[in-house]
Structure formats: structure tokens, C-alpha cells
Coordinates of N, CA and C in Angstrom, one line a residue:
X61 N 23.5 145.3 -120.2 CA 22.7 145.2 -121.4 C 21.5 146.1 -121.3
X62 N 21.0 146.7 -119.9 CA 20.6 147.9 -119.8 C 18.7 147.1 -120.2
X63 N 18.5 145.9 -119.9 CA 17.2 145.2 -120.1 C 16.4 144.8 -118.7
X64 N 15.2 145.2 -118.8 CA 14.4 145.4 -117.7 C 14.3 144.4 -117.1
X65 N 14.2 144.7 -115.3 CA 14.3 143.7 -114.2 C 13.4 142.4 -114.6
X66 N 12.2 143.1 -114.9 CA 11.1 142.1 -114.8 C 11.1 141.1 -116.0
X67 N 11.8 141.9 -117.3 CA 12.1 140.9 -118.7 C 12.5 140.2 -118.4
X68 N 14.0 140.2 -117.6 CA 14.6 139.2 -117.3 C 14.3 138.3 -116.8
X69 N 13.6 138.3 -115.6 CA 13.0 137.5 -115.4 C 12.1 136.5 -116.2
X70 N 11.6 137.4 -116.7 CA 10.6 136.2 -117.3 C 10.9 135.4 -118.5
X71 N 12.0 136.4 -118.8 CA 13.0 135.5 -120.2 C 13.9 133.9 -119.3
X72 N 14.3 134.3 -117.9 CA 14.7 133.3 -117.4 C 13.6 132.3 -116.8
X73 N 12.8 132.7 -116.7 CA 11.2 131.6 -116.8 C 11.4 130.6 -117.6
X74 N 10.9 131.6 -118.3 CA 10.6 131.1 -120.1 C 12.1 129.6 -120.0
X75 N 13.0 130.1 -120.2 CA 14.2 129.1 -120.4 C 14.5 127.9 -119.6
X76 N 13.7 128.0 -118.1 CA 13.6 127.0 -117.5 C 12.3 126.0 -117.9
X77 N 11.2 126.8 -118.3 CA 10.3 126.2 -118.8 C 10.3 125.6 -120.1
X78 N 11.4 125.8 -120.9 CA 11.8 125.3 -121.8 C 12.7 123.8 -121.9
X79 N 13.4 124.0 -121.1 CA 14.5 123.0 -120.7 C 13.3 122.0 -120.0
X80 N 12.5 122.5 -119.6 CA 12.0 121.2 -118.6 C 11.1 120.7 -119.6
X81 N 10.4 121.2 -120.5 CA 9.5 120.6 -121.5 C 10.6 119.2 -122.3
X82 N 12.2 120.0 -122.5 CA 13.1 118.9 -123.1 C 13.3 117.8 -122.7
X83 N 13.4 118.3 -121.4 CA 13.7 116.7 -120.5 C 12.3 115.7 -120.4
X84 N 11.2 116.5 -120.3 CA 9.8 115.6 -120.2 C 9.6 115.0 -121.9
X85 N 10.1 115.3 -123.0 CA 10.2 114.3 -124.0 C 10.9 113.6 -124.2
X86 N 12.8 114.1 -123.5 CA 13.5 113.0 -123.1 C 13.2 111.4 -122.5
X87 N 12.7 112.1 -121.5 CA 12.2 111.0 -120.7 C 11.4 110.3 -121.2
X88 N 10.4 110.6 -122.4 CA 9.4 109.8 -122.7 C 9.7 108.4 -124.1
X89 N 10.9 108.9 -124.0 CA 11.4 108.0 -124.9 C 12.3 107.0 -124.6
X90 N 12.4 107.4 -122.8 CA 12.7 106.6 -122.3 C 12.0 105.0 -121.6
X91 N 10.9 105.9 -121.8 CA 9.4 105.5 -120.8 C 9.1 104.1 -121.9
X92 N 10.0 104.1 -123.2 CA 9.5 102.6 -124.3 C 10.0 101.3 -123.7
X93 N 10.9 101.4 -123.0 CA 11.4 100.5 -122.1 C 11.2 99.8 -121.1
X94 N 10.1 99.1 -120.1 CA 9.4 98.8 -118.6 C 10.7 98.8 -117.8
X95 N 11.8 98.2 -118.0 CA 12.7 98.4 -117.1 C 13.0 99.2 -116.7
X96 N 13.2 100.6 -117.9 CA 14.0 102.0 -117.5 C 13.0 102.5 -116.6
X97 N 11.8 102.4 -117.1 CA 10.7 103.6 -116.9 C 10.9 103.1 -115.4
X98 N 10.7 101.8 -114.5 CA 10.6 100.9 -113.3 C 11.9 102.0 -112.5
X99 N 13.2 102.3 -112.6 CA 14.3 103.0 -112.7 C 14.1 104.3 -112.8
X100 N 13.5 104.5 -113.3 CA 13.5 106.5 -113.6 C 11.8 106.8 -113.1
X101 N 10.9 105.9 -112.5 CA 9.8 106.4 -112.2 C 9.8 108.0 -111.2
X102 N 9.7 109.2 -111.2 CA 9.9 109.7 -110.1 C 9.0 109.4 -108.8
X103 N 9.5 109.9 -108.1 CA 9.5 109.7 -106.4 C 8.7 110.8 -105.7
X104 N 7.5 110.9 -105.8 CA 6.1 112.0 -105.1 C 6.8 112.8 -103.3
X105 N 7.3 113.4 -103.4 CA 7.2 113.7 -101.6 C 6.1 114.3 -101.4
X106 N 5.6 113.9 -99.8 CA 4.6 114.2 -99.6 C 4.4 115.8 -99.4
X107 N 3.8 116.2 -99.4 CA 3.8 118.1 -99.4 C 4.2 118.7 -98.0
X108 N 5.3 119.8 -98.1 CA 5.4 120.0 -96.3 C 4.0 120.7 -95.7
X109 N 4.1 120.5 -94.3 CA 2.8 121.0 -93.6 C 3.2 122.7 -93.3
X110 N 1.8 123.0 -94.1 CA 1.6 124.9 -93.7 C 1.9 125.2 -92.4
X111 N 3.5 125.9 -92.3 CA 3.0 126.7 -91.4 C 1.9 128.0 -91.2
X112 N 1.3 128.7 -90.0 CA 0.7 129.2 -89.7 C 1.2 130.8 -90.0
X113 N 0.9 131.4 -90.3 CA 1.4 132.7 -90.6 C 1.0 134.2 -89.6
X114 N 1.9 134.4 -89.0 CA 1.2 135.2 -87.7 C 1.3 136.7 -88.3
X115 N 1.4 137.7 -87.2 CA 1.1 139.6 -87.5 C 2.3 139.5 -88.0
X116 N 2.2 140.3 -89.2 CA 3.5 140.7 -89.7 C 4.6 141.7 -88.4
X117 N 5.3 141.9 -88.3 CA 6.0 142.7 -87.1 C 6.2 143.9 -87.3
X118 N 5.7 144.4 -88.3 CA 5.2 146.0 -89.0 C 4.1 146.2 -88.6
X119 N 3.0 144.9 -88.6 CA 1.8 145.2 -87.8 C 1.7 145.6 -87.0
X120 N 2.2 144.8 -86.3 CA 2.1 144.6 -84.9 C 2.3 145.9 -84.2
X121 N 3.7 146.3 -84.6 CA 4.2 147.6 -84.1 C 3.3 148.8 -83.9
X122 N 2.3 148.8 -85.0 CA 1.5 149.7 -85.8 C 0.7 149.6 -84.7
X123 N 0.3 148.6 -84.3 CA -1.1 148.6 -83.7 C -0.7 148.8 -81.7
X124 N 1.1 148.4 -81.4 CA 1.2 149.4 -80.4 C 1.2 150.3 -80.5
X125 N 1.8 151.2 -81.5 CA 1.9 152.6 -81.4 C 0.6 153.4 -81.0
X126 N -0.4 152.7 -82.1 CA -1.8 153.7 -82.2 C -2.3 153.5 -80.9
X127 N -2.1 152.2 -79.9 CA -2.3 151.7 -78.3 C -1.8 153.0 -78.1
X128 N -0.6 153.3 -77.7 CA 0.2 154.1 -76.6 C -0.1 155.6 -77.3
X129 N -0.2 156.0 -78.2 CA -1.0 156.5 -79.0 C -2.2 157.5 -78.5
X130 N -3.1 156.5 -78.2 CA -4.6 156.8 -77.9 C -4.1 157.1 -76.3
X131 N -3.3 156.3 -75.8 CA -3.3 156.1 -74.3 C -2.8 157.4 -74.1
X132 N -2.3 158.5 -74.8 CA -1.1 159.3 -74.5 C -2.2 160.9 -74.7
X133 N -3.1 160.6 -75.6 CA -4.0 161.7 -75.7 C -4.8 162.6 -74.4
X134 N -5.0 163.4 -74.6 CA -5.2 164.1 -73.6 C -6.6 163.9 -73.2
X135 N -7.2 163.9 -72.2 CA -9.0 163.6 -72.3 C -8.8 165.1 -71.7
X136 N -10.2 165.3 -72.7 CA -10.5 165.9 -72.5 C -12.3 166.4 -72.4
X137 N -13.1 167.4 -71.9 CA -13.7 167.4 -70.9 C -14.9 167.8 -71.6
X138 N -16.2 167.1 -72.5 CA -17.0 167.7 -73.2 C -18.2 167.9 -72.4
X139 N -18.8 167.1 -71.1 CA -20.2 167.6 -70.7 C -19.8 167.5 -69.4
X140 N -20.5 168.7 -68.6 CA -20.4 168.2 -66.5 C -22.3 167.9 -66.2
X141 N -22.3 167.6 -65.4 CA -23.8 167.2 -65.0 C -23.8 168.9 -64.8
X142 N -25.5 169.0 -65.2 CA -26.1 170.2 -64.4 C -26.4 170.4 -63.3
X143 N -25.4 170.5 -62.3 CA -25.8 170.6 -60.5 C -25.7 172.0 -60.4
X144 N -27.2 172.1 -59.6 CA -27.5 173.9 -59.4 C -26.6 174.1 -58.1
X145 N -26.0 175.1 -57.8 CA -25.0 175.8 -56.7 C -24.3 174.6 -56.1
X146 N -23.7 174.8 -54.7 CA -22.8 174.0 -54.4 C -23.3 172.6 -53.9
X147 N -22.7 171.7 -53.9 CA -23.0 170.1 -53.5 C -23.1 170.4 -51.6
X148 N -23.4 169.9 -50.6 CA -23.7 169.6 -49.7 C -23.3 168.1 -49.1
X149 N -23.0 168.0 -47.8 CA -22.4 167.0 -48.2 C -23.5 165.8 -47.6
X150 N -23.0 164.6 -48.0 CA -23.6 163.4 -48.6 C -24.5 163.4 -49.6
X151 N -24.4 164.5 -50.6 CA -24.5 164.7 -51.7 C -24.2 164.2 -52.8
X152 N -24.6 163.8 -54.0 CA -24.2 162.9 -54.4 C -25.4 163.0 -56.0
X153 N -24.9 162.5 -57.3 CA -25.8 162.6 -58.4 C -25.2 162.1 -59.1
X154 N -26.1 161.3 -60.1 CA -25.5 159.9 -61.2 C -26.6 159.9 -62.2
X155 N -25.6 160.4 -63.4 CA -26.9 160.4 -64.5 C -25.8 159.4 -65.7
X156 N -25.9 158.4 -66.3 CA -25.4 158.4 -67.6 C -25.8 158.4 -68.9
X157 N -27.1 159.5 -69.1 CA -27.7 159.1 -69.8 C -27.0 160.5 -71.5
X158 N -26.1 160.9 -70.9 CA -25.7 161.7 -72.3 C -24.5 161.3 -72.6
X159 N -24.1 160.0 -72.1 CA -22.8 159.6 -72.2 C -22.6 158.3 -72.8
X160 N -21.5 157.9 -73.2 CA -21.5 156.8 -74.5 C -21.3 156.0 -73.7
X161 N -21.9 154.5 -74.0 CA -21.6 152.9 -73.2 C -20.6 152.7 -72.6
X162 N -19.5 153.0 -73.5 CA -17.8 152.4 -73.2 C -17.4 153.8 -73.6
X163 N -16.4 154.2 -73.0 CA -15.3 154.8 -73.6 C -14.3 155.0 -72.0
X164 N -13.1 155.6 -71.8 CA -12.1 155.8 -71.5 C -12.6 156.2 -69.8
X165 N -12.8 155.7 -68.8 CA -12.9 156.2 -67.3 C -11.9 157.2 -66.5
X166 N -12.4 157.9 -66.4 CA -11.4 159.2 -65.4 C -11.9 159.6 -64.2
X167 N -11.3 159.8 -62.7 CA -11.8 160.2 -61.7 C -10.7 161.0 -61.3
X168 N -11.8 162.1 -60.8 CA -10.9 163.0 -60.3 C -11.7 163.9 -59.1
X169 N -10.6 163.9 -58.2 CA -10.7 164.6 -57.0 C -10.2 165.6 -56.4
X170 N -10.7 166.6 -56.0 CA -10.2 167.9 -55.8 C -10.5 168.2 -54.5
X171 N -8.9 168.8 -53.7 CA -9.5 168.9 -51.8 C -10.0 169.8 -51.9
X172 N -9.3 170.9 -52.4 CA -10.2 172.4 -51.6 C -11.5 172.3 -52.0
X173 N -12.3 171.4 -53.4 CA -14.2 171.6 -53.4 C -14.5 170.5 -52.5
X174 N -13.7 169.4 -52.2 CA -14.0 168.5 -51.7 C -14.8 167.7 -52.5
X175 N -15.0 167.0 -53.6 CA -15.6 166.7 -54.3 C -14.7 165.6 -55.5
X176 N -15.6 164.5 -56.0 CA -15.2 164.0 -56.8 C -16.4 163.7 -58.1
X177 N -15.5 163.3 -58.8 CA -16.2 163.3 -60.7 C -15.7 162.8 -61.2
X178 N -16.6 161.6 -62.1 CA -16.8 160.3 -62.4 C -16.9 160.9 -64.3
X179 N -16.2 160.9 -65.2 CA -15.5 161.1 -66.0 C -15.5 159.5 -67.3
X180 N -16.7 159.7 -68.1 CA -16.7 158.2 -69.1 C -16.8 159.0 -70.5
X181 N -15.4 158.9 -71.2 CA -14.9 159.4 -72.8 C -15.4 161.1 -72.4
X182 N -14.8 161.5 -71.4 CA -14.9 163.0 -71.3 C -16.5 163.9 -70.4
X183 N -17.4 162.6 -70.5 CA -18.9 163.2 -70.2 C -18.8 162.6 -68.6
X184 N -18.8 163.7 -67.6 CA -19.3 163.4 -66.4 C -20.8 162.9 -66.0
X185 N -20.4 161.8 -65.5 CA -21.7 161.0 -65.2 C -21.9 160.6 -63.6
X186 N -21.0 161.0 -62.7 CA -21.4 161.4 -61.3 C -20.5 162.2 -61.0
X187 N -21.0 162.6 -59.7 CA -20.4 163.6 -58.6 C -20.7 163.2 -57.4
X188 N -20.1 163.9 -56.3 CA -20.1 163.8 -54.9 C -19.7 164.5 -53.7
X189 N -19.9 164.3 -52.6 CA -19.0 165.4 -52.1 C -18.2 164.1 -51.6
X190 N -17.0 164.5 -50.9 CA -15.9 163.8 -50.2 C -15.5 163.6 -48.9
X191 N -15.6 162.6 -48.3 CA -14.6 163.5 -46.8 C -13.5 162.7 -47.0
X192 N -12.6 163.4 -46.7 CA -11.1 163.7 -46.8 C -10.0 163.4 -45.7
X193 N -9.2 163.1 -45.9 CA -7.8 163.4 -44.6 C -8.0 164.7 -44.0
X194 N -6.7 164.9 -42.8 CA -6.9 166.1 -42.3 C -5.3 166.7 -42.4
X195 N -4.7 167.0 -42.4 CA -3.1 167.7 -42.1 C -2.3 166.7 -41.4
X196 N -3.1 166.1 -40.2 CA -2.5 165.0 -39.6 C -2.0 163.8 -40.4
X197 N -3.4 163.2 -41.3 CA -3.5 162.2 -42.1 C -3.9 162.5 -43.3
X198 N -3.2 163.5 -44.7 CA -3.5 164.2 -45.6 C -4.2 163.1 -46.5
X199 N -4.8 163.3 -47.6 CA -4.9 162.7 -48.8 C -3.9 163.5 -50.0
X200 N -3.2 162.2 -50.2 CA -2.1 162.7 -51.3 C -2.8 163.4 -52.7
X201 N -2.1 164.3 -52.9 CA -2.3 164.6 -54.8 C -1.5 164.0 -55.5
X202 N -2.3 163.7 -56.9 CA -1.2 163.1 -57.7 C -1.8 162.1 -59.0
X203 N -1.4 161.3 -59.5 CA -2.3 160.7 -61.1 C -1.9 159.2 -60.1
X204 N -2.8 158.3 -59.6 CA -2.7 156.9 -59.2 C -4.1 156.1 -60.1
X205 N -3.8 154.7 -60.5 CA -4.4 154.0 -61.3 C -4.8 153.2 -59.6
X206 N -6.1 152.6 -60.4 CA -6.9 151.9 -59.7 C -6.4 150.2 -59.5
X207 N -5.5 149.8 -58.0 CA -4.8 148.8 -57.8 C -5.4 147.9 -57.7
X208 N -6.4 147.7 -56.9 CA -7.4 146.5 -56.6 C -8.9 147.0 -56.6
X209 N -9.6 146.1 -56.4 CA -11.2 146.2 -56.4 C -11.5 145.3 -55.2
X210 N -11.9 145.7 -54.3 CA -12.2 144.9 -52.8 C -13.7 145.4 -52.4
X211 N -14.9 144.4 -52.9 CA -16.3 144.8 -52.7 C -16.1 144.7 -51.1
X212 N -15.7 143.8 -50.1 CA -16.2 143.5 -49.2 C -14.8 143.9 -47.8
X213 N -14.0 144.9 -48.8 CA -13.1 145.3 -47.5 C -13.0 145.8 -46.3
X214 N -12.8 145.3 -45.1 CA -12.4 146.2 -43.9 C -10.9 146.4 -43.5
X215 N -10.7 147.8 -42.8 CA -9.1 148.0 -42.3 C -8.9 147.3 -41.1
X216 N -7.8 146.7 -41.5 CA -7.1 146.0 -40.3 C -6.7 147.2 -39.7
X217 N -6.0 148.2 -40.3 CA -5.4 149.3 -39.5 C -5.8 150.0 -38.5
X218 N -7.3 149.8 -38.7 CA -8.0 150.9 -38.0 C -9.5 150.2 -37.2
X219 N -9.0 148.9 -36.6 CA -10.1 148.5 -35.8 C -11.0 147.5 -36.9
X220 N -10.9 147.2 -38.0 CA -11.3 146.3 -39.0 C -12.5 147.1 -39.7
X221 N -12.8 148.1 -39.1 CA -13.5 149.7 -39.9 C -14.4 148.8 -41.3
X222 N -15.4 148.9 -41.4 CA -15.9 148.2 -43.2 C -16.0 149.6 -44.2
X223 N -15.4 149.0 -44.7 CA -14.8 149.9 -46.2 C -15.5 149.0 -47.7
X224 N -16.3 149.1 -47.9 CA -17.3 148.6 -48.8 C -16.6 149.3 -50.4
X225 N -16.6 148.3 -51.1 CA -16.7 148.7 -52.5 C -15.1 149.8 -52.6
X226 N -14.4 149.2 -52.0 CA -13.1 149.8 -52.2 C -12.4 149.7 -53.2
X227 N -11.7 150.8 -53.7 CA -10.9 151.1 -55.2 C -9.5 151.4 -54.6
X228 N -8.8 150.5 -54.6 CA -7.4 151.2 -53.8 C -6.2 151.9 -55.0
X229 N -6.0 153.2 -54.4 CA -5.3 153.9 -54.7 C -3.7 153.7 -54.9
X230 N -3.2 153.6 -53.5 CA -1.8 152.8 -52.8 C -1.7 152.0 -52.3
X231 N -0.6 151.3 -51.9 CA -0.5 149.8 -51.2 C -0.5 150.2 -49.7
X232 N -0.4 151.7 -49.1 CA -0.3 151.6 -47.7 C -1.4 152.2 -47.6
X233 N -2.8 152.2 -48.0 CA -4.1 152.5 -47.3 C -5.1 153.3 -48.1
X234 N -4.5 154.5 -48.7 CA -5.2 155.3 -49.9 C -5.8 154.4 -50.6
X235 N -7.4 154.9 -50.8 CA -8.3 154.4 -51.3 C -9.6 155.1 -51.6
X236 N -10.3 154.7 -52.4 CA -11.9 155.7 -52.4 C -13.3 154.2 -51.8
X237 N -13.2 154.6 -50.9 CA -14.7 153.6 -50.5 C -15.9 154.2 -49.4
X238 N -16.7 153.7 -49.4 CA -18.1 153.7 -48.5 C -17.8 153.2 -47.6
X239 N -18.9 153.0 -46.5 CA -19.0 152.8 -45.4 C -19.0 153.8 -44.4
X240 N -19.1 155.1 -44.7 CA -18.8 156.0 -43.8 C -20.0 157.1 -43.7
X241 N -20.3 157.9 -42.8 CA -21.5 158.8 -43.0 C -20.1 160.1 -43.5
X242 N -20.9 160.6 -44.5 CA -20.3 161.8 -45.2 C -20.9 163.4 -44.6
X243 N -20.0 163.9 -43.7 CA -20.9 164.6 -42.5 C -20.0 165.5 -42.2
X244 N -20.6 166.7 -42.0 CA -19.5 167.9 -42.2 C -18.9 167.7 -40.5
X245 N -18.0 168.0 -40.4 CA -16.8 167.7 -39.2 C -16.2 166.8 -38.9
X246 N -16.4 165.6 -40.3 CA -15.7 164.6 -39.6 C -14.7 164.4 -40.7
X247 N -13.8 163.4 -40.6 CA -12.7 163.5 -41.8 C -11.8 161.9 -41.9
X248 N -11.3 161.8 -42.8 CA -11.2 160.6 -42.8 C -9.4 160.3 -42.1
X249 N -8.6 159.2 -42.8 CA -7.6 159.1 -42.5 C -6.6 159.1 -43.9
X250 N -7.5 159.5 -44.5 CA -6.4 160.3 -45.7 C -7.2 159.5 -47.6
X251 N -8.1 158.6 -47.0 CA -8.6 158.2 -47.7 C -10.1 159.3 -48.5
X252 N -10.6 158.6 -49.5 CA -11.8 159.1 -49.9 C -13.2 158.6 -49.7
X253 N -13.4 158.9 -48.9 CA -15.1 158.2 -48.7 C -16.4 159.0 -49.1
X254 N -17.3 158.0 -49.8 CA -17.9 158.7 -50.0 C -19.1 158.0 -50.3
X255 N -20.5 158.7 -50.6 CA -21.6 157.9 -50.1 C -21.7 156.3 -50.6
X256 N -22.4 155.6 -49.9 CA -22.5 154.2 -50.1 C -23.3 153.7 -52.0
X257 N -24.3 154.5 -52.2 CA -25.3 154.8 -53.2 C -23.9 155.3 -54.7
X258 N -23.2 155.9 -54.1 CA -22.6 156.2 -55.1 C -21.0 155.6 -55.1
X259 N -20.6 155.0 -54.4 CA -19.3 154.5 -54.7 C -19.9 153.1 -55.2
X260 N -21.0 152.7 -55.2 CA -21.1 151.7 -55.5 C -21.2 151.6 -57.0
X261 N -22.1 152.7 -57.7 CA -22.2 153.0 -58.6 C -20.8 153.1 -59.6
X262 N -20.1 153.9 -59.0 CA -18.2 153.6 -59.5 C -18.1 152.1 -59.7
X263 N -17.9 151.6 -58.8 CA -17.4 150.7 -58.2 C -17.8 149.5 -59.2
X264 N -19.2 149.2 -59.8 CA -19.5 148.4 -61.1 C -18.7 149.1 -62.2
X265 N -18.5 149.9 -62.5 CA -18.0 150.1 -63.7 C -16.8 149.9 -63.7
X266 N -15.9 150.9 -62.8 CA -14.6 151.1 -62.8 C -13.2 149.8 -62.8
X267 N -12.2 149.9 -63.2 CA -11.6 148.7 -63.9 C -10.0 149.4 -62.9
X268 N -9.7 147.9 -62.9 CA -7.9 148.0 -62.7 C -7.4 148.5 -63.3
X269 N -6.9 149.7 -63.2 CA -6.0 150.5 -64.3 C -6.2 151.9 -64.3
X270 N -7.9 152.1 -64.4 CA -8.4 153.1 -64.4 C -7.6 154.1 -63.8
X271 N -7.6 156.0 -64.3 CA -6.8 156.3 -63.6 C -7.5 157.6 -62.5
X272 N -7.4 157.9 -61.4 CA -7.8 158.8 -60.1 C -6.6 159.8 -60.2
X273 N -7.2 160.8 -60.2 CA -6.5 162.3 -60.4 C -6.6 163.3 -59.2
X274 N -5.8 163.6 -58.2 CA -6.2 164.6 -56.8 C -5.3 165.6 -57.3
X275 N -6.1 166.4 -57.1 CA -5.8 168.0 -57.0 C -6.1 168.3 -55.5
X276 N -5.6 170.0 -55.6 CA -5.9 170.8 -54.7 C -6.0 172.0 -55.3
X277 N -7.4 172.4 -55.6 CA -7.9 173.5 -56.3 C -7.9 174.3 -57.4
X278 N -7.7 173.0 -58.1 CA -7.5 172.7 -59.7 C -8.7 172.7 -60.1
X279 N -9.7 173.7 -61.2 CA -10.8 173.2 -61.3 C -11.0 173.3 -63.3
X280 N -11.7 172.7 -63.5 CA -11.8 172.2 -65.1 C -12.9 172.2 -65.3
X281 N -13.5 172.7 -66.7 CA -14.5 172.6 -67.4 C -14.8 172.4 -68.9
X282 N -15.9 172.7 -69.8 CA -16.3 171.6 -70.9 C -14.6 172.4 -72.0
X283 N -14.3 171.3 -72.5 CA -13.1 172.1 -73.1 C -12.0 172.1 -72.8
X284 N -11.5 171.8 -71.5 CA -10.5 171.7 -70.6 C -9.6 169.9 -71.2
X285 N -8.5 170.0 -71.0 CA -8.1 168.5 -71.1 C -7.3 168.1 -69.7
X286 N -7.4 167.1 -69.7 CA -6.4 166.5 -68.4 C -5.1 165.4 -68.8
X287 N -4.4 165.7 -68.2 CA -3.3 164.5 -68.7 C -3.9 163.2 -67.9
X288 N -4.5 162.1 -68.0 CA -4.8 160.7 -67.8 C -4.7 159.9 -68.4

């Protein structure tokens, strides 16, 4: 008949709304009667209870995507501290004052400077120097997230050693913590240590998950992105 979706509809409205107006004057002629009416009273149900209405599943989806999303972007590298010539070791500087409250945590470590950099939504806000493994007991390269938080760790491995404010890397020992003098000729067992003043400083902020980045002679600046 070639007549619009929505006419139709409302023409079949209309016709139900019509029929029911018939029957409500039907009935009222029925209603002269106390017996019938006693018989034909209708019967009220009580109203069902609302369900709760959750994320649509289009939502939801949406809002992992933009998650894995954000997670997948590259950081990238907009301010380094101003440290004049080379660090020294137990060396060490923490400023966050050109850097935003919250944003995205990145650390990264590099053997050949020996040095690490404390990375909040792209703006470095510490540095350090490092002592490191040696060839015997290397420190691995590679992208490892932050497994545990152990303020008050010692190695059993190694004589019960105190390892303060520990960020563990791996489950077999790799880690970034204090307790150690940062002193040129000495070297660790593969771990990263580094001053007490400043891993502590990490160590409030930094979260399970966070992700630690080792290189070897990989070096980056304002502009640069990292995959983390």
C-alpha cells in the first residue's frame, strides 16, 4: 500500500485506542447491575519491580577500547631536569615541580650511563646514578612492570642484605632498591641500587604495574617516545 512506517503505526494506535474506549462503555452498562459489576470488577496487579539497568555492552566496550587505547600510546618525552655535565655517583636530583600531579609513571634505565629516570606523563622528575650487575651477575634489559612494593625488604639470597624500599622487577631477585653505598667500584648482583634519599622518593609514588625500561645505550630526549 506503499504507507509510512510510522502512519501505520499510529493508525494501529489509534484503532486499539478505539476498541478499548468501546469496551469501557460496554462495560459501563454493564456496571447498572451490583451483581455483574461484583463479577466483572477488574483485578489491579501489583506493578513488577524495576529492574536495574546496567552499561549498555556498546558502552562498555567503548570505554575498553579508549582503556587499551591510551594504554597502547606511545609516551612520549616532553621535559628532562636541567643537570649540568655528567651525574657522579651517588648522585641523585628530584624536582617535580614542572610536572603534572598524576599522570602515566615511566622508569627507565640505561647501563652504559649507568643512570636512571623517573618519567611522570612524559616530564622527568628524578635522576640518579646506578650501581649495576657485573657480566658475572648482569642486570637484564627489557620492558618489566613493577611486581611488588617491599618497604622493609632483606635478601635471603645474599646473607639477609637490607634492601629498603624495594620495587621488584622479577620473581628471581631483579629489583630497584636502597640500602647500598653507590660508590664507584662496587657493583651489585644484577639488581639496581640506588641512593636511599631517592629510591624512596620513587618508592611513594610508584604503583604495581608501573612500567621499568633497561637499556643499554639507548639514549632519548624532549620529543623522543618510548614504547611503555
Amino acid at each position: 500500500m506503499g504507507m509510512d512506517a510510522s502512519l501505520k503505526w499510529i493508525g494501529g494506535g489509534t484503532l486499539a485506542l478505539g476498541l478499548g474506549l468501546g469496551a469501557l462503555a460496554f462495560g459501563s452498562t454493564l456496571m447498572d447491575s451490583p451483581a455483574v459489576a461484583e463479577e466483572t470488577a477488574p483485578v489491579v496487579a501489583a506493578p513488577a519491580p524495576v529492574k536495574p539497568v546496567g552499561v549498555h555492552g556498546a558502552l562498555a566496550a567503548k570505554t575498553l577500547a579508549d582503556a587499551e587505547r591510551r594504554a597502547n600510546e606511545p609516551f612520549v618525552i616532553k621535559s628532562i631536569l636541567p643537570i649540568e655535565g655528567p651525574m657522579k655517583y651517588g648522585e641523585w636530583h628530584w624536582n617535580t615541580d614542572t610536572a603534572p600531579k598524576t599522570g602515566k609513571l615511566v622508569v627507565t634505565v640505561d647501563l652504559e650511563a649507568r643512570t636512571v629516570s623517573v618519567f611522570r606523563d612524559g616530564h622527568e622528575i628524578g635522576a640518579a646514578v646506578a650501581m649495576l650487575g657485573t657480566e658475572l651477575h648482569p642486570t637484564p634489559t627489557g620492558k618489566f612492570p613493577i611486581l611488588t612494593k617491599e618497604r622493609h625488604n632483606v635478601s635471603e639470597k645474599y646473607g639477609n642484605a637490607p634492601m629498603p624500599w624495594t620495587l621488584r622487577l622479577t620473581w628471581d631477585g631483579i629489583a630497584i632498591h636502597g640500602g647500598s653505598e653507590v660508590e664507584n667500584g662496587y657493583a651489585s648482583h644484577g639488581c639496581i641500587a640506588v641512593p636511599d634519599e631517592f629510591v624512596s622518593k620513587l618508592f611513594d609514588i610508584a604503583k604495581k604495574g608501573d612500567t621499568v625500561i633497561i637499556t643499554n645505550g639507548e639514549r632519548i630526549g624532549v620529543g623522543d617516545s618510548i614504547a611503555a
